[in-house]
Short mmCIF file of C-alpha atoms in Angstrom, two decimals:
data_model
loop_
_atom_site.label_atom_id
_atom_site.label_comp_id
_atom_site.label_asym_id
_atom_site.label_seq_id
_atom_site.Cartn_x
_atom_site.Cartn_y
_atom_site.Cartn_z
CA UNK Z 1 -27.59 42.72 15.94
CA UNK Z 2 -25.84 45.85 16.05
CA UNK Z 3 -23.39 46.06 13.54
CA UNK Z 4 -19.94 47.52 15.15
CA UNK Z 5 -18.24 50.05 12.60
CA UNK Z 6 -20.06 49.21 9.98
CA UNK Z 7 -19.70 52.64 8.03
CA UNK Z 8 -15.34 52.17 8.94
CA UNK Z 9 -16.01 48.76 7.45
CA UNK Z 10 -17.61 49.86 3.83
CA UNK Z 11 -15.03 52.50 3.46
CA UNK Z 12 -11.80 50.36 4.15
CA UNK Z 13 -13.56 47.63 1.26
CA UNK Z 14 -13.96 50.75 -0.87
CA UNK Z 15 -10.96 51.93 -0.83
CA UNK Z 16 -9.12 48.55 -1.23
CA UNK Z 17 -10.98 48.22 -4.36
CA UNK Z 18 -13.53 46.13 -3.46
CA UNK Z 19 -15.45 45.44 -6.99
CA UNK Z 20 -19.06 45.65 -5.47
CA UNK Z 21 -20.72 48.09 -3.12
CA UNK Z 22 -21.64 46.63 0.81
CA UNK Z 23 -24.98 48.17 2.11
CA UNK Z 24 -25.71 47.95 5.67
CA UNK Z 25 -29.16 46.11 4.63
CA UNK Z 26 -26.75 42.84 3.30
CA UNK Z 27 -26.28 41.93 6.79
CA UNK Z 28 -29.20 42.15 8.77
CA UNK Z 29 -29.81 38.46 7.84
CA UNK Z 30 -28.06 36.33 7.65
CA UNK Z 31 -25.97 36.59 4.21
CA UNK Z 32 -23.31 33.59 3.74
CA UNK Z 33 -22.63 33.84 0.41
CA UNK Z 34 -21.58 37.89 0.70
CA UNK Z 35 -19.38 36.68 3.74
CA UNK Z 36 -17.27 33.92 1.84
CA UNK Z 37 -17.21 36.64 -1.71
CA UNK Z 38 -15.32 38.85 0.64
CA UNK Z 39 -13.25 36.83 2.24
CA UNK Z 40 -12.52 34.54 0.03
CA UNK Z 41 -10.97 38.40 -1.94
CA UNK Z 42 -9.61 39.77 1.29
CA UNK Z 43 -7.30 35.98 1.47
CA UNK Z 44 -6.31 36.50 -2.31
CA UNK Z 45 -5.53 40.18 -1.83
CA UNK Z 46 -3.42 39.50 0.60
CA UNK Z 47 -1.79 36.58 -1.06
CA UNK Z 48 -2.78 36.44 -4.96
CA UNK Z 49 -1.29 32.53 -4.57
CA UNK Z 50 -2.97 31.14 -2.60
CA UNK Z 51 -5.39 27.98 -3.63
CA UNK Z 52 -8.24 27.88 -1.13
CA UNK Z 53 -11.46 26.40 -2.59
CA UNK Z 54 -14.08 28.47 -3.48
CA UNK Z 55 -17.24 25.84 -3.37
CA UNK Z 56 -19.36 26.37 -0.75
CA UNK Z 57 -22.90 24.84 -1.57
CA UNK Z 58 -22.92 22.01 1.07
CA UNK Z 59 -22.69 22.36 4.87
CA UNK Z 60 -19.16 20.17 4.92
CA UNK Z 61 -18.11 22.48 1.93
CA UNK Z 62 -18.79 25.98 4.30
CA UNK Z 63 -17.74 24.08 7.52
CA UNK Z 64 -13.72 23.20 5.22
CA UNK Z 65 -14.11 27.28 3.99
CA UNK Z 66 -13.74 28.97 7.30
CA UNK Z 67 -11.59 27.04 8.55
CA UNK Z 68 -9.35 27.08 5.95
CA UNK Z 69 -9.66 31.28 5.59
CA UNK Z 70 -8.56 30.63 9.76
CA UNK Z 71 -5.67 29.32 9.42
CA UNK Z 72 -4.51 31.10 6.77
CA UNK Z 73 -4.93 33.75 8.38
CA UNK Z 74 -3.65 32.64 11.74
CA UNK Z 75 -0.18 31.18 10.15
CA UNK Z 76 0.11 34.33 7.47
CA UNK Z 77 -0.51 37.12 8.40
CA UNK Z 78 -0.81 36.23 12.68
CA UNK Z 79 -5.11 37.39 12.47
CA UNK Z 80 -6.90 35.05 15.11
CA UNK Z 81 -10.46 34.63 13.85
CA UNK Z 82 -13.80 33.57 15.39
CA UNK Z 83 -14.73 31.13 12.77
CA UNK Z 84 -18.05 30.98 14.72
CA UNK Z 85 -18.96 34.37 14.17
CA UNK Z 86 -17.62 33.61 10.14
CA UNK Z 87 -20.10 30.89 10.25
CA UNK Z 88 -23.45 33.42 11.14
CA UNK Z 89 -22.67 35.83 8.40
CA UNK Z 90 -24.53 38.26 10.07
CA UNK Z 91 -23.59 41.67 11.75
CA UNK Z 92 -21.28 39.63 14.53
CA UNK Z 93 -19.17 38.72 10.85
CA UNK Z 94 -18.33 42.63 10.66
CA UNK Z 95 -16.16 42.20 13.16
CA UNK Z 96 -14.14 39.88 11.85
CA UNK Z 97 -13.64 41.27 8.60
CA UNK Z 98 -12.64 44.42 10.13
CA UNK Z 99 -9.26 42.75 11.56
CA UNK Z 100 -8.70 41.89 8.00
CA UNK Z 101 -9.28 44.65 5.80
CA UNK Z 102 -7.66 46.88 8.77
CA UNK Z 103 -4.70 45.15 8.31
CA UNK Z 104 -4.57 45.91 4.36
CA UNK Z 105 -5.69 49.67 4.73
CA UNK Z 106 -3.16 49.85 7.22
CA UNK Z 107 -0.48 48.58 5.22
CA UNK Z 108 -2.16 51.01 2.01
CA UNK Z 109 -2.12 53.40 3.89
CA UNK Z 110 1.90 53.08 5.26
CA UNK Z 111 2.55 52.21 0.73
CA UNK Z 112 1.18 55.89 0.21
CA UNK Z 113 -1.10 58.11 1.70
CA UNK Z 114 -2.29 59.36 -1.92
CA UNK Z 115 -4.63 55.73 -2.60
CA UNK Z 116 -7.45 58.29 -0.62
CA UNK Z 117 -7.72 60.77 -3.39
CA UNK Z 118 -7.34 58.65 -6.36
CA UNK Z 119 -10.80 58.62 -8.72
CA UNK Z 120 -13.46 55.62 -8.58
CA UNK Z 121 -12.87 54.06 -11.30
CA UNK Z 122 -8.78 53.94 -10.66
CA UNK Z 123 -9.15 51.82 -7.19
CA UNK Z 124 -10.06 48.57 -9.06
CA UNK Z 125 -6.17 49.02 -10.59
CA UNK Z 126 -4.54 48.97 -7.35
CA UNK Z 127 -3.00 45.84 -6.60
CA UNK Z 128 -1.19 45.43 -2.50
CA UNK Z 129 1.03 42.28 -2.90
CA UNK Z 130 2.24 40.47 0.43
CA UNK Z 131 3.86 37.65 -1.30
CA UNK Z 132 7.37 39.93 -2.15
CA UNK Z 133 7.66 40.43 1.51
CA UNK Z 134 8.44 37.02 2.48
CA UNK Z 135 11.50 36.98 1.92
CA UNK Z 136 12.58 40.15 3.27
CA UNK Z 137 10.64 38.66 6.14
CA UNK Z 138 13.21 35.07 6.40
CA UNK Z 139 16.11 37.65 6.28
CA UNK Z 140 15.30 39.50 8.88
CA UNK Z 141 14.67 36.53 10.93
CA UNK Z 142 18.36 35.00 10.49
CA UNK Z 143 19.95 38.63 10.82
CA UNK Z 144 18.16 38.37 14.57
CA UNK Z 145 19.66 35.02 14.66
CA UNK Z 146 23.30 36.17 13.46
CA UNK Z 147 23.10 39.46 16.01
CA UNK Z 148 21.96 37.22 18.90
CA UNK Z 149 25.17 34.68 17.82
CA UNK Z 150 27.18 37.89 17.29
CA UNK Z 151 26.31 39.81 20.32
CA UNK Z 152 27.07 36.42 22.32
CA UNK Z 153 30.93 35.92 21.38
CA UNK Z 154 30.75 39.79 21.86
CA UNK Z 155 30.67 39.58 25.20
CA UNK Z 156 32.89 36.56 26.04
CA UNK Z 157 35.68 38.78 24.05
CA UNK Z 158 34.72 41.93 26.70
CA UNK Z 159 35.05 39.37 29.15
CA UNK Z 160 38.70 38.92 28.34
CA UNK Z 161 39.59 42.92 28.16
CA UNK Z 162 41.05 43.19 31.34
CA UNK Z 163 44.07 40.74 29.96
CA UNK Z 164 44.41 41.78 26.86
CA UNK Z 165 44.36 45.08 27.48
CA UNK Z 166 47.57 44.85 29.17
CA UNK Z 167 49.50 42.82 26.04
CA UNK Z 168 47.99 45.43 24.19
CA UNK Z 169 49.67 48.34 26.15
CA UNK Z 170 52.71 46.34 26.37
CA UNK Z 171 52.47 45.95 22.42
CA UNK Z 172 51.87 49.75 21.66
CA UNK Z 173 54.34 51.34 23.54
CA UNK Z 174 57.72 48.94 22.39
CA UNK Z 175 59.47 50.29 19.23
CA UNK Z 176 58.23 49.30 16.06
CA UNK Z 177 61.68 47.61 14.80
CA UNK Z 178 62.00 48.02 10.75
CA UNK Z 179 64.20 44.56 10.21
CA UNK Z 180 61.43 42.54 12.68
CA UNK Z 181 58.43 43.81 10.85
CA UNK Z 182 60.04 43.43 7.01
CA UNK Z 183 61.19 39.86 7.93
CA UNK Z 184 57.01 39.54 9.16
CA UNK Z 185 56.13 40.65 6.01
CA UNK Z 186 58.38 38.37 3.72
CA UNK Z 187 57.18 35.59 6.15
CA UNK Z 188 53.97 36.41 5.01
CA UNK Z 189 54.22 37.00 1.67
CA UNK Z 190 55.90 33.37 1.69
CA UNK Z 191 52.70 32.12 2.74
CA UNK Z 192 50.79 33.27 0.18
CA UNK Z 193 52.75 32.51 -2.90
CA UNK Z 194 52.98 29.06 -1.00
CA UNK Z 195 49.56 28.93 -1.13
CA UNK Z 196 49.11 30.19 -4.62
CA UNK Z 197 51.18 27.84 -6.15
CA UNK Z 198 49.27 25.42 -4.13
CA UNK Z 199 46.28 26.78 -5.97
CA UNK Z 200 48.21 26.20 -9.47
CA UNK Z 201 48.93 23.00 -8.78
CA UNK Z 202 45.65 21.51 -8.08
CA UNK Z 203 44.31 23.54 -11.16
CA UNK Z 204 46.89 21.75 -12.68
CA UNK Z 205 45.90 18.10 -11.28
CA UNK Z 206 42.91 19.31 -12.09
CA UNK Z 207 43.25 19.44 -15.61
CA UNK Z 208 45.87 16.12 -15.82
CA UNK Z 209 42.67 14.42 -13.55
CA UNK Z 210 40.05 15.61 -16.69
CA UNK Z 211 42.56 14.74 -19.38
CA UNK Z 212 42.91 11.33 -17.82
CA UNK Z 213 38.95 10.67 -17.79
CA UNK Z 214 38.76 12.16 -21.14
CA UNK Z 215 40.68 9.26 -22.43
CA UNK Z 216 39.08 6.72 -20.53
CA UNK Z 217 35.81 7.58 -21.84
CA UNK Z 218 37.30 6.53 -25.06
CA UNK Z 219 38.83 3.87 -24.62
CA UNK Z 220 35.35 2.69 -22.96
CA UNK Z 221 33.71 3.84 -26.19
CA UNK Z 222 35.68 2.10 -28.24
CA UNK Z 223 35.91 -1.37 -26.14
CA UNK Z 224 31.79 -0.99 -26.36
CA UNK Z 225 31.40 -0.45 -29.96
CA UNK Z 226 33.62 -3.45 -30.82
CA UNK Z 227 31.10 -5.55 -27.88
CA UNK Z 228 28.47 -4.52 -30.20
CA UNK Z 229 29.51 -5.03 -33.53
CA UNK Z 230 31.06 -8.93 -32.05
CA UNK Z 231 27.66 -9.34 -30.52
CA UNK Z 232 25.83 -8.34 -33.47
CA UNK Z 233 28.54 -10.89 -35.70
CA UNK Z 234 27.54 -13.46 -32.92
CA UNK Z 235 23.43 -13.23 -33.47
CA UNK Z 236 24.05 -13.05 -36.84
CA UNK Z 237 25.58 -16.96 -37.40
CA UNK Z 238 24.19 -19.68 -36.66
CA UNK Z 239 25.23 -22.28 -34.51
CA UNK Z 240 26.50 -25.75 -36.16
CA UNK Z 241 24.23 -27.85 -34.19
CA UNK Z 242 20.73 -25.51 -34.85
CA UNK Z 243 19.43 -28.45 -36.85
CA UNK Z 244 19.79 -31.09 -35.46
CA UNK Z 245 18.54 -29.00 -32.40
CA UNK Z 246 15.68 -27.90 -33.74
CA UNK Z 247 14.72 -31.89 -35.22
CA UNK Z 248 15.25 -33.38 -31.69
CA UNK Z 249 12.84 -31.06 -30.25
CA UNK Z 250 10.37 -31.74 -32.68
CA UNK Z 251 10.50 -35.31 -32.07
CA UNK Z 252 10.66 -34.46 -28.34
CA UNK Z 253 7.19 -32.89 -28.94
CA UNK Z 254 5.20 -35.51 -30.92
CA UNK Z 255 6.92 -38.15 -27.91
CA UNK Z 256 5.57 -35.60 -25.10
CA UNK Z 257 2.10 -35.77 -27.49
CA UNK Z 258 2.24 -39.33 -27.15
CA UNK Z 259 3.08 -39.16 -23.68
CA UNK Z 260 0.13 -37.41 -22.94
CA UNK Z 261 -2.47 -39.45 -24.68
CA UNK Z 262 -0.91 -42.79 -23.40
CA UNK Z 263 -1.42 -41.06 -19.97
CA UNK Z 264 -4.77 -40.12 -20.31
CA UNK Z 265 -6.18 -43.44 -21.53
CA UNK Z 266 -4.21 -46.04 -18.31
CA UNK Z 267 -5.61 -42.80 -16.06
CA UNK Z 268 -8.99 -43.78 -17.45
CA UNK Z 269 -8.88 -47.61 -17.83
CA UNK Z 270 -7.26 -47.09 -14.07
CA UNK Z 271 -10.56 -45.76 -13.48
CA UNK Z 272 -12.93 -48.49 -15.05
CA UNK Z 273 -10.84 -51.21 -12.98
CA UNK Z 274 -11.18 -49.70 -9.80
CA UNK Z 275 -15.45 -49.10 -10.69
CA UNK Z 276 -15.70 -53.36 -11.97
CA UNK Z 277 -13.46 -54.13 -8.84
CA UNK Z 278 -16.12 -51.85 -6.14
CA UNK Z 279 -19.25 -53.71 -8.08
CA UNK Z 280 -17.66 -56.96 -7.57
CA UNK Z 281 -17.05 -56.36 -3.68
CA UNK Z 282 -20.68 -55.08 -3.37
CA UNK Z 283 -21.72 -58.20 -5.66
CA UNK Z 284 -19.68 -60.45 -2.72
CA UNK Z 285 -20.58 -58.76 0.21
CA UNK Z 286 -24.46 -58.75 -0.70
CA UNK Z 287 -23.82 -62.65 -1.81
CA UNK Z 288 -22.38 -63.41 1.64
CA UNK Z 289 -25.38 -61.06 3.26
CA UNK Z 290 -27.63 -63.89 2.16
CA UNK Z 291 -25.56 -66.98 3.07
CA UNK Z 292 -25.13 -65.53 6.31
CA UNK Z 293 -29.36 -65.14 6.21
CA UNK Z 294 -29.68 -68.66 5.12
CA UNK Z 295 -27.12 -69.97 7.46
CA UNK Z 296 -29.78 -68.57 9.90
CA UNK Z 297 -32.47 -70.15 8.98
CA UNK Z 298 -31.28 -73.83 8.98
CA UNK Z 299 -30.20 -72.74 12.05
CA UNK Z 300 -33.44 -72.71 13.41
CA UNK Z 301 -34.94 -75.47 11.87
CA UNK Z 302 -32.21 -77.76 13.64
CA UNK Z 303 -32.83 -76.00 16.68
CA UNK Z 304 -36.70 -76.67 15.87
CA UNK Z 305 -36.15 -80.28 14.57
CA UNK Z 306 -34.18 -81.25 18.22
CA UNK Z 307 -36.73 -79.80 19.98
CA UNK Z 308 -39.68 -81.97 18.06
CA UNK Z 309 -37.24 -84.99 18.03
CA UNK Z 310 -37.19 -85.36 21.91
CA UNK Z 311 -40.60 -84.77 22.59
CA UNK Z 312 -43.07 -87.84 24.27
CA UNK Z 313 -42.86 -91.99 22.00
CA UNK Z 314 -46.19 -93.10 23.64
CA UNK Z 315 -47.94 -92.17 20.42
CA UNK Z 316 -46.55 -94.52 17.37
CA UNK Z 317 -48.51 -93.54 14.51
CA UNK Z 318 -47.30 -89.96 16.03
CA UNK Z 319 -44.29 -91.00 15.75
CA UNK Z 320 -44.39 -92.40 12.79
CA UNK Z 321 -45.98 -89.85 11.27
CA UNK Z 322 -42.91 -87.32 12.96
CA UNK Z 323 -40.73 -89.88 11.82
CA UNK Z 324 -41.90 -89.40 8.22
CA UNK Z 325 -41.57 -85.37 8.46
CA UNK Z 326 -38.52 -85.65 9.83
CA UNK Z 327 -37.28 -87.34 6.89
CA UNK Z 328 -38.98 -84.50 4.48
CA UNK Z 329 -37.11 -82.03 6.37
CA UNK Z 330 -33.78 -83.75 6.07
CA UNK Z 331 -34.45 -84.29 2.63
CA UNK Z 332 -35.15 -80.18 2.22
CA UNK Z 333 -32.16 -79.14 4.56
CA UNK Z 334 -29.37 -81.69 2.20
CA UNK Z 335 -31.12 -79.87 -0.71
CA UNK Z 336 -30.01 -76.73 1.06
CA UNK Z 337 -26.79 -77.52 2.52
CA UNK Z 338 -25.98 -78.28 -0.84
CA UNK Z 339 -27.06 -75.31 -2.33
CA UNK Z 340 -25.25 -74.07 0.29
CA UNK Z 341 -21.87 -75.22 -0.76
CA UNK Z 342 -22.87 -74.04 -4.14
CA UNK Z 343 -23.13 -70.84 -3.16
CA UNK Z 344 -19.71 -70.58 -1.22
CA UNK Z 345 -17.95 -72.33 -3.98
CA UNK Z 346 -19.21 -69.09 -6.12
CA UNK Z 347 -18.59 -66.75 -4.06
CA UNK Z 348 -15.53 -68.45 -2.49
CA UNK Z 349 -15.74 -66.68 1.31
CA UNK Z 350 -14.38 -69.05 4.38
CA UNK Z 351 -17.24 -70.27 6.38
CA UNK Z 352 -16.32 -71.90 9.83
CA UNK Z 353 -18.64 -74.58 11.99
CA UNK Z 354 -20.93 -77.71 10.14
CA UNK Z 355 -24.31 -77.22 8.83
CA UNK Z 356 -25.39 -80.83 9.86
CA UNK Z 357 -27.26 -80.51 13.19
CA UNK Z 358 -25.89 -82.59 16.17
CA UNK Z 359 -27.42 -86.84 16.67
CA UNK Z 360 -30.50 -85.81 14.01
CA UNK Z 361 -30.21 -88.81 11.29
CA UNK Z 362 -29.28 -91.05 14.10
CA UNK Z 363 -32.37 -90.38 15.79
#
C-alpha cells in the first residue's frame, strides 16, 4: 500500500524526539511491534502518568492494547483512531499515527518555534507535558458555566431597566440632604457594630465551650483511672467461695465421667437384650412354622384314614387287616399328638381347634 505523507511522519517523530530512526522499509510489511512501540511512546509523551500495559505477545494482548490506546486518545485528546488500520500495522497505520503526531507537533510549535533549530543530540531532552493543562481546562469549563448563569441573570436585570430607570432618575434629581445621609450612615455603622459584637460574643462562647469541654475531658479521664484501678483490685482479690467452687467442680467432673461410663454400659446391655429377644422371636417363629407343617400333615392323614374307613365291608380279611393297620395308625397319630402338645407347651402359642378326627375311634 501507498504510504501517505510518510516523510511528514518521520520528520514529526524526529522533531518530537523519538529515539529510533523510522524508514519507509519498516512499513512495507506488517510490523506490529514497531507500531505498538510508537503508540506507547506517543501516549507517554501525551500523558506520562498513563498506565497502558505494553504487553503484545499474544493476540488478545494486542487487541487489548489497541483498544486501550484508542480509548485513551478518544477521551483525553478527542482523537478518533481506526483500530482496524492500527492492527494491520502497515502503511495504512501511518495515517492513524499521523493524527496523534500532528497534534503533538502542533503543540510543540505553539510552545516555541525554536525547537526545530535544536541539534539532534538535544532533541531527546525535550519533554512535552499536557498534564498540567488539565486543571486549566477544568477552570475554563467552570468559568464558561458561570458566564452562562451570569448572562442569564444580567438579561433578567436588563429587562427591568425600563422600570428602574425612572426611579433612578428621580433619586438623582432629588437634592441630597446631609442630615438624612448622616442618619443612614449612623444606622449602617450601628448595624455593623452589632454584627461585630455578635461575632465577639460567639468567639467568647467558643472559648467558654472549649474550657467546659476540657474540664469534662479531665473529669472523664479521672473517672476512667478510678475504674481501671477498681478493676485491677477486683481482679487481684480472690472470692471467698472460690475454693468451694473448685472442689465442687472437680466432683462434678468425676460424677460426669461416671455417668458417661454407666450410660455406655446401659446402652450396650440394651443392645444385647434386643439381640437376645430378636433371636428368641426367630426361634419361636421357626417352631410355629414346624408345628403348622405337622398340623397340616396330620389333617391330611386324618382325611386319608376317613376315606379308607368308608370303603366297602364285604371282604372280612381285608377289614381285619385294615383294622389292624388303623390301630397302628392311631397309635402313631396319638404319639404325634403328644409331641404336638409338648411343642405347644414349649412354644407357648395358642392353637384353635382339635387334633382328633371325627368318629375314627368309634368306627
